[in-house]
XYZ file of C-alpha atoms in Angstrom:
620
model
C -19.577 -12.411 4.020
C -23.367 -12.371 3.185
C -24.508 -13.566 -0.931
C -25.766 -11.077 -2.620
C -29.233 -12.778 -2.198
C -29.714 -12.018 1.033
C -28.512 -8.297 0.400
C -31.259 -8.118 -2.167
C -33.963 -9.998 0.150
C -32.485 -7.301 2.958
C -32.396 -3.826 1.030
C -36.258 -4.714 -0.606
C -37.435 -5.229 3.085
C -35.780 -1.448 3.908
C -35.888 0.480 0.803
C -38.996 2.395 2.196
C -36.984 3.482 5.164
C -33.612 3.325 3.532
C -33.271 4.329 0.454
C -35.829 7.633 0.771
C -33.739 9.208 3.432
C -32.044 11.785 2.555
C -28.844 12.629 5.025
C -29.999 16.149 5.646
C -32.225 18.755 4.354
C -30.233 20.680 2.600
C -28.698 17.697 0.548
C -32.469 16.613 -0.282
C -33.074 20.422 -1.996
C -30.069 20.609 -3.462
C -29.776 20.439 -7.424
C -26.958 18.415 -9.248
C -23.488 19.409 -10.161
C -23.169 20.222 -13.686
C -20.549 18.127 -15.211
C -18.789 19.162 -18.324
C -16.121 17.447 -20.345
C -14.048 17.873 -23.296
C -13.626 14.262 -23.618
C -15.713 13.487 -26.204
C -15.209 9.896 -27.942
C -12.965 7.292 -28.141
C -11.001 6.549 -24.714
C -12.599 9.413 -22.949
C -15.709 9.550 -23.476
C -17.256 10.328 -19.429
C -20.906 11.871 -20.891
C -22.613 8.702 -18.896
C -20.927 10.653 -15.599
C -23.930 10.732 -13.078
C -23.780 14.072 -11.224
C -22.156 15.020 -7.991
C -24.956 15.474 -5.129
C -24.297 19.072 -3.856
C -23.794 19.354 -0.039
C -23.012 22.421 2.127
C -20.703 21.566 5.053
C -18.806 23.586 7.553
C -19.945 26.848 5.738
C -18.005 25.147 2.551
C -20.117 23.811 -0.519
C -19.254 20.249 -2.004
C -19.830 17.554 -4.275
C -20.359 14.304 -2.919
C -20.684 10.870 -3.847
C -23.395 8.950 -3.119
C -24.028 7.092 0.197
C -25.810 4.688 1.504
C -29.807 5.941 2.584
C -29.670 9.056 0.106
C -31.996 9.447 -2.783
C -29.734 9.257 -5.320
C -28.068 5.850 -4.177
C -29.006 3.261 -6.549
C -32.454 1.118 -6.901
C -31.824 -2.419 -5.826
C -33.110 -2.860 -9.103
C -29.804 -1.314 -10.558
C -27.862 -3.581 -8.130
C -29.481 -6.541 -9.059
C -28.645 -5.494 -12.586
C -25.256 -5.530 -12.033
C -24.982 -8.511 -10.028
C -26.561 -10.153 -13.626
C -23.245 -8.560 -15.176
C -21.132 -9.750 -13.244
C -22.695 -12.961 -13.427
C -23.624 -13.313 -9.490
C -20.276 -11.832 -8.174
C -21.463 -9.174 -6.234
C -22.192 -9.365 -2.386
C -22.924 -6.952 0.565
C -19.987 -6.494 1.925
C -19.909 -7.781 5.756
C -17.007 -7.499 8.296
C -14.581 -10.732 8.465
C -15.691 -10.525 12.464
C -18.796 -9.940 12.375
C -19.499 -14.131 12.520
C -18.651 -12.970 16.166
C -21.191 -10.705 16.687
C -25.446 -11.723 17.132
C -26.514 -9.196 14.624
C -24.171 -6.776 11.847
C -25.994 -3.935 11.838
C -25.108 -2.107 7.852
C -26.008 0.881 6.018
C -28.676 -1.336 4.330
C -30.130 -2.791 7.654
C -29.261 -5.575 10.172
C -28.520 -9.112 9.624
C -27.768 -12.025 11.922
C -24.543 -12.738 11.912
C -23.638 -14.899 14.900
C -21.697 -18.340 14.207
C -19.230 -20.185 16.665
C -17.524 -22.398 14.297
C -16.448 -19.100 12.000
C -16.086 -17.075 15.292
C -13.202 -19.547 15.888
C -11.603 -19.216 12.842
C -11.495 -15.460 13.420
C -9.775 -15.100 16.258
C -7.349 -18.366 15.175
C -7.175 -16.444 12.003
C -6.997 -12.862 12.638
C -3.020 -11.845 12.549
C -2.872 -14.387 9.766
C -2.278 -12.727 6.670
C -3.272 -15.017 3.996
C -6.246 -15.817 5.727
C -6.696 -12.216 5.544
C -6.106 -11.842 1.771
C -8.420 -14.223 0.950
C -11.512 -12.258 2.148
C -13.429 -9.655 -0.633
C -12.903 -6.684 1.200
C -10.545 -7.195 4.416
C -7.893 -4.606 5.347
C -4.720 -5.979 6.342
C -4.229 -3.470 8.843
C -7.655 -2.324 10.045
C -7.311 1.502 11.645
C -8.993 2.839 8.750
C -11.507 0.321 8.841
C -12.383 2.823 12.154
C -12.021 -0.310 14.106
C -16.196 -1.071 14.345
C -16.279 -4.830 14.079
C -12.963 -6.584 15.413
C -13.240 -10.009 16.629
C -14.976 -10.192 20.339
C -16.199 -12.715 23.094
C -19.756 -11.049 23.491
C -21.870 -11.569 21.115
C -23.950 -9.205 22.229
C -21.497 -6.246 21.450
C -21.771 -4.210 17.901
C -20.694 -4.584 14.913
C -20.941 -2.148 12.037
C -19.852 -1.798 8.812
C -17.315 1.225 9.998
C -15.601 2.846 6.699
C -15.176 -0.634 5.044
C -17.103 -0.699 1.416
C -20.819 -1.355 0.917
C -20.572 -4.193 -1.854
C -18.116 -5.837 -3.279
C -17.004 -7.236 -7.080
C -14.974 -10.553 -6.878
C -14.248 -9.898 -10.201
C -12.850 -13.305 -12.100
C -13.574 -11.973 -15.529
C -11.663 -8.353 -17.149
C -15.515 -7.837 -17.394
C -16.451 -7.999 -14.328
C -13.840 -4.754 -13.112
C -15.133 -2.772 -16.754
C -18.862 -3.284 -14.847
C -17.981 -2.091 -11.682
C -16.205 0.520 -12.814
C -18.703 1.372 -15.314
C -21.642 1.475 -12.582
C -19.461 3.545 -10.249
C -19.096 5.771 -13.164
C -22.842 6.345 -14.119
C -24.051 6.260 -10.258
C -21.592 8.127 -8.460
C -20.807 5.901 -6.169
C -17.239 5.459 -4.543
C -14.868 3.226 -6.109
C -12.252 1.035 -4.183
C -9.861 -1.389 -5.991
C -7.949 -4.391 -3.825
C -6.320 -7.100 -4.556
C -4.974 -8.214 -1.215
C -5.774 -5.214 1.618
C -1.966 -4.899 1.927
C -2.166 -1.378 2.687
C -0.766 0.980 5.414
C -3.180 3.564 4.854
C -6.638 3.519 4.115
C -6.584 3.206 0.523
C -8.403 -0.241 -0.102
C -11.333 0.874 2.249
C -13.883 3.292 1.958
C -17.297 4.216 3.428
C -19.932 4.000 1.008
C -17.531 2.518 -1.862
C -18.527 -0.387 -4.336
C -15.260 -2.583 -4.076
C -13.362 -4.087 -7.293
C -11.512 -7.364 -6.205
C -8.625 -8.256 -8.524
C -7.247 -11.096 -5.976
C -8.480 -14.261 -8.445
C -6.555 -12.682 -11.682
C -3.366 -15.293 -11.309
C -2.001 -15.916 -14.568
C 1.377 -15.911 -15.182
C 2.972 -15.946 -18.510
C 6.845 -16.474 -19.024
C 8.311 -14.404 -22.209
C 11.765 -15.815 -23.238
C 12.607 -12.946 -25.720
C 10.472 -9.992 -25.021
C 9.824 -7.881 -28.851
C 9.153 -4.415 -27.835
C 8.241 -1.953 -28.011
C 11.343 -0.288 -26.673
C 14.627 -1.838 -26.791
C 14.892 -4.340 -24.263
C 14.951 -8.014 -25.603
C 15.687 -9.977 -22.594
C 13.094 -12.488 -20.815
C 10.264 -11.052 -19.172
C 6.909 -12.098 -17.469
C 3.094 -11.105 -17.652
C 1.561 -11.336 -14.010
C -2.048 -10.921 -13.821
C -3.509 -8.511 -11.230
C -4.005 -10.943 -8.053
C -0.423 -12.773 -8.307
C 1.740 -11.638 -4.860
C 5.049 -11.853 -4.228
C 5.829 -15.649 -2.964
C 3.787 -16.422 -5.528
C 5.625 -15.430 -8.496
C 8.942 -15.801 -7.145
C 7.780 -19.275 -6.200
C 6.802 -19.700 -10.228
C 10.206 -18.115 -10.970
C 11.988 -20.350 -9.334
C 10.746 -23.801 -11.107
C 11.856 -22.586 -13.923
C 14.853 -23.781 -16.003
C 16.976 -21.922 -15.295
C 15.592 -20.513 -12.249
C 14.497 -16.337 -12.602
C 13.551 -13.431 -10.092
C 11.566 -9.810 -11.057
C 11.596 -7.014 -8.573
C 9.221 -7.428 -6.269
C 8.665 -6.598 -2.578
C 10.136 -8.198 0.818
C 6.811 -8.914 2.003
C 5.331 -12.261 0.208
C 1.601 -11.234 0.769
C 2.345 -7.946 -0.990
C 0.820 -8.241 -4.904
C 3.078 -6.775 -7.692
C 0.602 -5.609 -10.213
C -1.268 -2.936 -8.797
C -0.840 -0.430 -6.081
C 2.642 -1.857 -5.374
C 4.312 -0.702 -8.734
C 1.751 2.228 -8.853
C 3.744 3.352 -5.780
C 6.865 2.485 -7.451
C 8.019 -1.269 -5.410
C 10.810 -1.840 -3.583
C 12.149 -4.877 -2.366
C 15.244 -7.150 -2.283
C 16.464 -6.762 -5.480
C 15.846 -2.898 -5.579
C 19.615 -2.435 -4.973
C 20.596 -4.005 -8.097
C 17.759 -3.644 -10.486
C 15.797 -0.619 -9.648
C 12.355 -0.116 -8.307
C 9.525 -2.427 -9.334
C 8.645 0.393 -11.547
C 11.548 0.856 -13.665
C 11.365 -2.767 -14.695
C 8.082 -2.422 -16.665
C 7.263 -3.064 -20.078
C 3.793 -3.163 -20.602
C 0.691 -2.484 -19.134
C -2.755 -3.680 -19.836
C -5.856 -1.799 -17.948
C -9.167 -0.746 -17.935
C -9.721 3.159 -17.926
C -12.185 5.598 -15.651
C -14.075 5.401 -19.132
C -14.337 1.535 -18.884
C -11.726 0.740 -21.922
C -9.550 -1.778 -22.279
C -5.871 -0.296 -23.198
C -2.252 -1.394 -23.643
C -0.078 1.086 -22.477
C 3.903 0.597 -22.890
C 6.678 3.245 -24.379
C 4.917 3.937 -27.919
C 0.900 3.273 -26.986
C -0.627 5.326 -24.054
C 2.830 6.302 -23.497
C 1.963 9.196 -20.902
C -0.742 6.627 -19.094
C 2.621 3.885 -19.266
C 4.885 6.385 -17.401
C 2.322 7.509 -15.001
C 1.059 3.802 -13.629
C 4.918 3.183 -13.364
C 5.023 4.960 -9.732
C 2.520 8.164 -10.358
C 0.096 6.581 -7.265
C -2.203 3.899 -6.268
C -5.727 3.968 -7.904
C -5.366 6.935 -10.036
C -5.431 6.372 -13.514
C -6.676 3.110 -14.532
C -7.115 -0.549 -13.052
C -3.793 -2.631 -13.877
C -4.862 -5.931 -15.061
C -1.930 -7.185 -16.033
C 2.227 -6.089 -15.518
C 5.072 -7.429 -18.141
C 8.214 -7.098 -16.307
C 11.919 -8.078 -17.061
C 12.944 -11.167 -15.246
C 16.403 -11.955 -13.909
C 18.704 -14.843 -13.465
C 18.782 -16.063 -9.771
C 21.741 -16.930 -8.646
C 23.441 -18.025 -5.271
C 23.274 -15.220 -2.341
C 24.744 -15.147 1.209
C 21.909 -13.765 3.761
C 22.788 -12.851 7.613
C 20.780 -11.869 10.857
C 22.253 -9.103 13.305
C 20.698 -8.886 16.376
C 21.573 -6.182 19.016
C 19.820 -6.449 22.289
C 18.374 -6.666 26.148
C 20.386 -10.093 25.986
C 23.345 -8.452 24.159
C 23.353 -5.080 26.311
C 20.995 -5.626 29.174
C 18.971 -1.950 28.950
C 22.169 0.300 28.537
C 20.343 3.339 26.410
C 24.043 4.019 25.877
C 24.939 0.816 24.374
C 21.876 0.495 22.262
C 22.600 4.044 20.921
C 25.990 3.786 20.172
C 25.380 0.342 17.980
C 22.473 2.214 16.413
C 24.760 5.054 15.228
C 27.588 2.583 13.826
C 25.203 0.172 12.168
C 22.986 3.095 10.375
C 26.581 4.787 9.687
C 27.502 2.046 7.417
C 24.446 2.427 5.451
C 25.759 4.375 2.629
C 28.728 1.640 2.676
C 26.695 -1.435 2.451
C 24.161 0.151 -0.291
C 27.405 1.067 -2.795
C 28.267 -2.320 -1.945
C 25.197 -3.679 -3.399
C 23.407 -5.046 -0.220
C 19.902 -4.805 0.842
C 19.323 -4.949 4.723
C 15.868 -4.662 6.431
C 15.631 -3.899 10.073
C 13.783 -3.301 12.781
C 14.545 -0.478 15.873
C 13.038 -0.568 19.322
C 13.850 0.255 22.523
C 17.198 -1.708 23.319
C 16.492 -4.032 19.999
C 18.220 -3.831 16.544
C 16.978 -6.565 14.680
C 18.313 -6.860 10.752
C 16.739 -9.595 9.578
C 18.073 -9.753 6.745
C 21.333 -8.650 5.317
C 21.090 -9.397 1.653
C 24.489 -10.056 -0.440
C 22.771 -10.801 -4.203
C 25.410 -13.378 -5.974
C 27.565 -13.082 -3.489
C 29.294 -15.317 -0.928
C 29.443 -15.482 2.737
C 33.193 -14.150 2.198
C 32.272 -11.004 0.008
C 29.678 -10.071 2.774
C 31.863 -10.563 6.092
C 34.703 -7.937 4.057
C 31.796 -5.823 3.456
C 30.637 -5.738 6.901
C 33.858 -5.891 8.547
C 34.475 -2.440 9.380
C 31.355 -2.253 10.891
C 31.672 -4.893 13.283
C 35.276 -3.366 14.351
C 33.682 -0.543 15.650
C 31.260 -2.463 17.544
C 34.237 -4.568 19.103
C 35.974 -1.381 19.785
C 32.884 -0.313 22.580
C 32.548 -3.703 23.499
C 29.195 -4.109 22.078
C 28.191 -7.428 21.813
C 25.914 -8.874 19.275
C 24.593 -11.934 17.309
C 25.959 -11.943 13.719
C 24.906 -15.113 11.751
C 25.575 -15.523 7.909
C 24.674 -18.623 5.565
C 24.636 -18.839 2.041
C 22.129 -20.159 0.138
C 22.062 -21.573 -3.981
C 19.709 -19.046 -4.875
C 18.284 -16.036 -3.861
C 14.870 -17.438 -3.529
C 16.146 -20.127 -0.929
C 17.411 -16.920 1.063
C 14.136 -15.193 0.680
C 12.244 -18.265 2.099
C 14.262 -18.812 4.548
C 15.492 -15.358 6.232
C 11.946 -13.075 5.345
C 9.229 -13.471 7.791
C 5.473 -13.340 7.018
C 3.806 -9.879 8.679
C 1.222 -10.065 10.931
C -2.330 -8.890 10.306
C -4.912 -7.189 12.293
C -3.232 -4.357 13.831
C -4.186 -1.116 14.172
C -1.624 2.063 14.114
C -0.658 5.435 11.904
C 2.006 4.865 9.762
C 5.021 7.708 8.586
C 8.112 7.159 6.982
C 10.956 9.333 5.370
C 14.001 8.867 2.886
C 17.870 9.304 3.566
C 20.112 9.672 1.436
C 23.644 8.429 0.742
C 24.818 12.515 1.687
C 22.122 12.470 4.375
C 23.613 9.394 6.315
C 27.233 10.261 5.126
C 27.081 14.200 6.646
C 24.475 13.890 9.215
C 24.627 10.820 10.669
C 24.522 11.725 14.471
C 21.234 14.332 13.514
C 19.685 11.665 12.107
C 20.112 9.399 15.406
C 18.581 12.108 17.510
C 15.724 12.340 15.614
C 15.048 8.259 15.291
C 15.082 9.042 19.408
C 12.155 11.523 19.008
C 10.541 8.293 17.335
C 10.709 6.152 20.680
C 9.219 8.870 22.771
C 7.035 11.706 20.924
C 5.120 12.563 23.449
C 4.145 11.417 27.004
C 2.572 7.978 27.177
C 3.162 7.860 23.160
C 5.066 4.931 21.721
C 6.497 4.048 18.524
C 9.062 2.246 16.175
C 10.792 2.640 12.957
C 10.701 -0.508 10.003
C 13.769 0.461 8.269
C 14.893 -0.785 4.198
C 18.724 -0.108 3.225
C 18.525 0.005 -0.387
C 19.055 1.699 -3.249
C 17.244 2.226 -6.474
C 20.461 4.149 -8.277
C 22.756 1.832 -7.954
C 23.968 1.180 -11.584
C 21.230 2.351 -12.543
C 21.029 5.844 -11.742
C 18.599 7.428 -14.506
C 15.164 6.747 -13.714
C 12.304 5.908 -16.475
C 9.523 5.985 -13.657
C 7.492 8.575 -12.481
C 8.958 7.872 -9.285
C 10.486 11.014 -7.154
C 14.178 11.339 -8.453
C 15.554 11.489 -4.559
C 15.196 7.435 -4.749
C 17.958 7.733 -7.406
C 20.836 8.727 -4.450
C 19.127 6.624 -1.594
C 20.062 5.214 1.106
C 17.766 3.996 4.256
C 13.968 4.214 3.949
C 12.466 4.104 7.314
C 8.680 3.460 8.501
C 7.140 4.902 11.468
C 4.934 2.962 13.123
C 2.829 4.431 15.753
C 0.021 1.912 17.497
C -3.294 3.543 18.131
C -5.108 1.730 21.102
C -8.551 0.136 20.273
C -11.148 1.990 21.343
C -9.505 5.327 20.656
C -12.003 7.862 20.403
C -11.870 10.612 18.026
C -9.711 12.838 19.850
C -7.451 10.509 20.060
C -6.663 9.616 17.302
C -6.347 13.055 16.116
C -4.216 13.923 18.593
C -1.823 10.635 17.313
C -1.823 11.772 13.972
C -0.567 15.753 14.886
C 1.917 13.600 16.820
C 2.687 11.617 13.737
C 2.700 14.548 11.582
C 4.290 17.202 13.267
C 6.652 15.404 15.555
C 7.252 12.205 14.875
C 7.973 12.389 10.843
C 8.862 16.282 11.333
C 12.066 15.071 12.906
C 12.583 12.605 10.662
C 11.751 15.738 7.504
C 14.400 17.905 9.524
C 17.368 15.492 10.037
C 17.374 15.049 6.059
C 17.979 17.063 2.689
C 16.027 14.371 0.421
C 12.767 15.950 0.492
C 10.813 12.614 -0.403
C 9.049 9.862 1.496
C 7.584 6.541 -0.330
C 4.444 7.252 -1.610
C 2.737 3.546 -0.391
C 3.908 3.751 2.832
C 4.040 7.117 4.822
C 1.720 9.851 5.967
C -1.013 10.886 3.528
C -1.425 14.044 5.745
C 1.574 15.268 5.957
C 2.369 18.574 4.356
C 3.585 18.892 1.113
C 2.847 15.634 0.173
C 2.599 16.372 -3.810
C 6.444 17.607 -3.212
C 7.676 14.566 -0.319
C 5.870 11.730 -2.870
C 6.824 13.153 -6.474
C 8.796 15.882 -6.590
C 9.754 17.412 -10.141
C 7.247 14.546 -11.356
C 4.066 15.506 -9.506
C 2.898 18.802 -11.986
C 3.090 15.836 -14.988
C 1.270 13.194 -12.751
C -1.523 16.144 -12.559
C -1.995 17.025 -15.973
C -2.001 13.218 -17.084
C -4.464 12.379 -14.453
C -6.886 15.286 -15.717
C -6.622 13.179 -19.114
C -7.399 9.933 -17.640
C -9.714 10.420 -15.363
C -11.018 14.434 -15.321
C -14.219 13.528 -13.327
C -12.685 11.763 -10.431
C -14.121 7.774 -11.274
C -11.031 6.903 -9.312
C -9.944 8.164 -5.660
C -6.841 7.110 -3.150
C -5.699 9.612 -0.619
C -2.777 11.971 -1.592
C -2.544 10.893 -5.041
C -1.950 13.242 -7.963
C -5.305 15.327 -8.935
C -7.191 14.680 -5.536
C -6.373 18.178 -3.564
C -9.753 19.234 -3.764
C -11.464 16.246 -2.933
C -11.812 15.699 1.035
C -13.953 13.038 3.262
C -16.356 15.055 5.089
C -18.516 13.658 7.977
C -16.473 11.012 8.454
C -17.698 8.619 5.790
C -18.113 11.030 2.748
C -16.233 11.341 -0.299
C -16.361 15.201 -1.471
C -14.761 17.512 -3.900
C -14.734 20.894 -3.133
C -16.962 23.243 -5.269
């Protein structure tokens, strides 16, 4: 990562040859959208809304946001400006790898880059997520970073800026993300929010975007008697945007006596934002409900830069809709209140099922595959969460989750599963422990992910009358998983859970299909570095229309999780939102008419479309 300085010293040496180019010639003779709104005052006021820049493309005429070497991109005189608001917090956004590389070579120009001690720490450094985290503008998981500066042993090779974002904000003030999203607002320009880059697809990069990072917001404030609105008067927390899930689980733990929200399995993942936007699922999901339906309160800024409170009697429509309506839609989360929960002792337990259990009999592996994913339904409406893991000739749960109860209560649950497994003579690895709270489980049984990766993800729900009456259909198609296509490999991340259990009316804006669940499964199909274009389309029709179109056939729930499946599948209003998504529309078109705000396949973006690879376009 380059200072802002030398961005400055870098874009005044170019902006004779930069900034005066326009991308073609019928963008530089084109005249501005119009932009109308009813919004008038208060909360949505958007009349400081810089124009679209009108672009004709495919035979199909656009609006675009501003990029990088068109006229209307802003004067470095504008950046500087803002770099003054934000009181010296903005940078030109460089590749974490690019320390590896002689030269970066950006949308504003070329810098040296080249450094052997941070070169080392990349490639020590680059599946480590926390490392990860920690940089302004990273993506966990870096295919839709279009894979243009990885780590390397030549020097000499390229590295470019790919669809990462042009600055970023390492925003440490509320002020700070009001300015960025106020100068996004007035200068068109592409707005990405992140906290930590934990994202499976593509929505905390963008080409040409001005990044908001939320990451240093950490406060944490315990409630012991929450007062309302709304009639819940239990304990609660406030979590500030940045906090992630060790992190507050970590807090809840110290105190006395020790407490637990809803949060995700993943301890990089933060809860504030795009998590709960999506809806959050995790551990406790089973007994307590999504992330979402634990809410109380938010506070966020709006596409019209204004600080709000929204909870069940202020902003109520903006409260439901940031409780599961979509990622970077609405309004950036600054802050979550939550209910908070008593920990309390839990059993965990590791199942493992493979080549050393079975040798490679597909039979074998098949069979245990049925009888474990049979028992879904059973271990859900027995309270348990269980995450797992399928490959070829491996079934790894790691781990079954028994919430308050003992090693006892979870062997009678699972017994009649492991009876049928004795009755093939499938052998297996079955290892409980209990544990004197939850959070010692979670430390001790859920493993940190691995960064750097590139791949398409998918991912469909099952429900308890899925798994119950089409068990066997659902099998065949977790088959068409393995092998998709000739040469084409990939796996399934599955989460047994359910969101209804004793709790079965929702008060999120989640899809209602969570409310009977049973198994959520991720696809996860690895796209080669290097891919070229054709490639990768080609892997995403397989992903699309094979892989998750089995997955869409062997079930009745109609719904996938919004944060983690395909963003181009079809339907995806329907398979995120259901009965919810028409309301999600309308309140968007309150909250943000003009489009300040943009993640893929979230409510209100049908028209809008990335064009030439790196543009950001709404269709005229």
């Amino acid at each position: 990562m380059v200072r802002l300085s030398l961005g400055i010293a870098l874009a005044a040496t170019l902006s004779q040859t930069v900034s005066a180019a326009p991308i073609n010639d019928t963008e530089a003779a084109a005249a501005p959208v119009a932009v109308s709104s009813s919004f008038l005052g208060g909360l949505f006021d958007f009349l400081d809304t810089a124009n679209l820049t009108v672009t004709h493309h495919e035979g199909k005429l656009y609006g675009c946001k501003c990029s990088p070497g068109q006229l209307c991109w802003p004067s470095q005189s504008k950046w500087n400006s803002l770099n003054t608001t934000v009181e010296g917090k903005l940078q030109v956004h460089i590749p974490p790898a690019a320390s590896c590389y002689n030269q970066f070579v950006g949308p504003l120009g070329t810098v040296n880059t080249y450094d052997a001690a941070a070169c080392a720490d990349v490639h020590a450094n680059w599946e480590n997520e926390s490392w990860t985290v920690e940089k302004p503008g990273a993506a966990l998981w870096t295919y839709f970073t279009n894979e243009t500066c990885r780590p390397t042993m030549n020097p000499s090779d390229t590295c470019t800026l790919g669809y990462y974002g042009v600055y970023t904000i390492t925003a440490t003030k509320r002020a700070h993300i009001k300015a960025g999203i106020d100068f996004a607002r007035r200068n068109n320009i592409r707005l990405i929010v992140r906290n930590t880059g934990h994202d499976f697809i593509g929505r905390s990069t963008g080409a040409g975007a001005l990044i908001i990072n939320t990451h240093s917001f950490q406060d944490i404030s315990w409630i012991n008697k929450y007062s309302g609105p709304g009639s819940y008067t239990g304990s609660a927390v406030t979590i500030a945007a940045g906090v992630q899930g060790r992190t507050i689980l970590s807090a809840g733990h110290a105190q006395n006596p020790p407490l637990v929200i809803v949060t995700g399995e993943c301890p990089t993942v933060g809860v504030a934002g795009g998590f709960i936007q999506g809806g959050g699922h995790g551990p406790w999901t089973t007994l307590k409900g999504l992330s979402a339906d634990n809410v109380l309160a938010f506070e966020a800024v709006t596409a019209s830069g204004h600080y709000v409170v929204a909870n069940e009697q202020q902003n109520s429509d903006l409260f439901w809709a940031l409780k599961g309506g979509g990622p970077a839609a609405y309004a950036v989360i600054l802050s979550v209140t939550m209910k908070t929960f008593p920990d309390v002792p839990s059993t965990g337990a590791t199942l493992y099922i493979n080549d050393t259990h079975i040798g490679y009999d597909n039979d074998k592996y098949w069979n245990a595959t049925t009888i474990f994913h049979k028992y879904a339904t059973h271990f859900v409406d027995n309270g348990l969460y269980v995450y797992f893991e399928l490959f070829p000739f491996t079934l790894r749960a790691r781990p079954f989750v028994a919430i308050g109860k003992t090693v006892a209560e979870l062997e009678a649950i699972t017994a009649p599963m492991f009876a049928e497994l004795d009755a093939l003579s499938i052998p297996y690895e079955w290892t409980p422990k209990s544990f004197p709270t939850f959070f010692d489980l979670y430390l001790d049984l859920f493993e940190d992910e691995a960064s750097g990766g590139s791949a398409l993800t998918g991912g469909w729900l099952f429900t308890r009358d899925d798994v119950t009456n089409n068990n066997d259909g659902i099998i065949d198609a977790f088959k068409t998983v393995f092998s998709p296509a000739p040469g084409v490999f990939s796996f399934i991340v599955g989460h047994l859970f359910n969101p209804g259990y004793g709790k079965p009316v929702s008060n999120s804006a989640t899809h209602p299909s969570w409310r009977n669940a049973a198994n959520f499964v991720i696809t996860v199909l690895p796209v080669p570095i290097g891919a070229s274009k054709a490639e990768k389309a080609s892997l995403q029709n397989v992903l699309t229309n094979t892989i998750d179109q089995a997955l869409r056939d062997s079930s009745t729930s109609g719904a996938t999780y919004v944060n983690e499946a395909d963003p181009y599948q079809p339907n995806w209003q329907s398979h995120f939102w259901g009965s919810e998504y028409p309301r999600l529309k309308q309140i968007r078109k309150k909250w943000d008419p003009l489009g300040v705000f943009y993640s893929i396949a979230t409510p209100g973006t049908e028209d809008w479309e990335v064009i030439q690879d790196t543009r950001l376009c709404k269709k005229l």
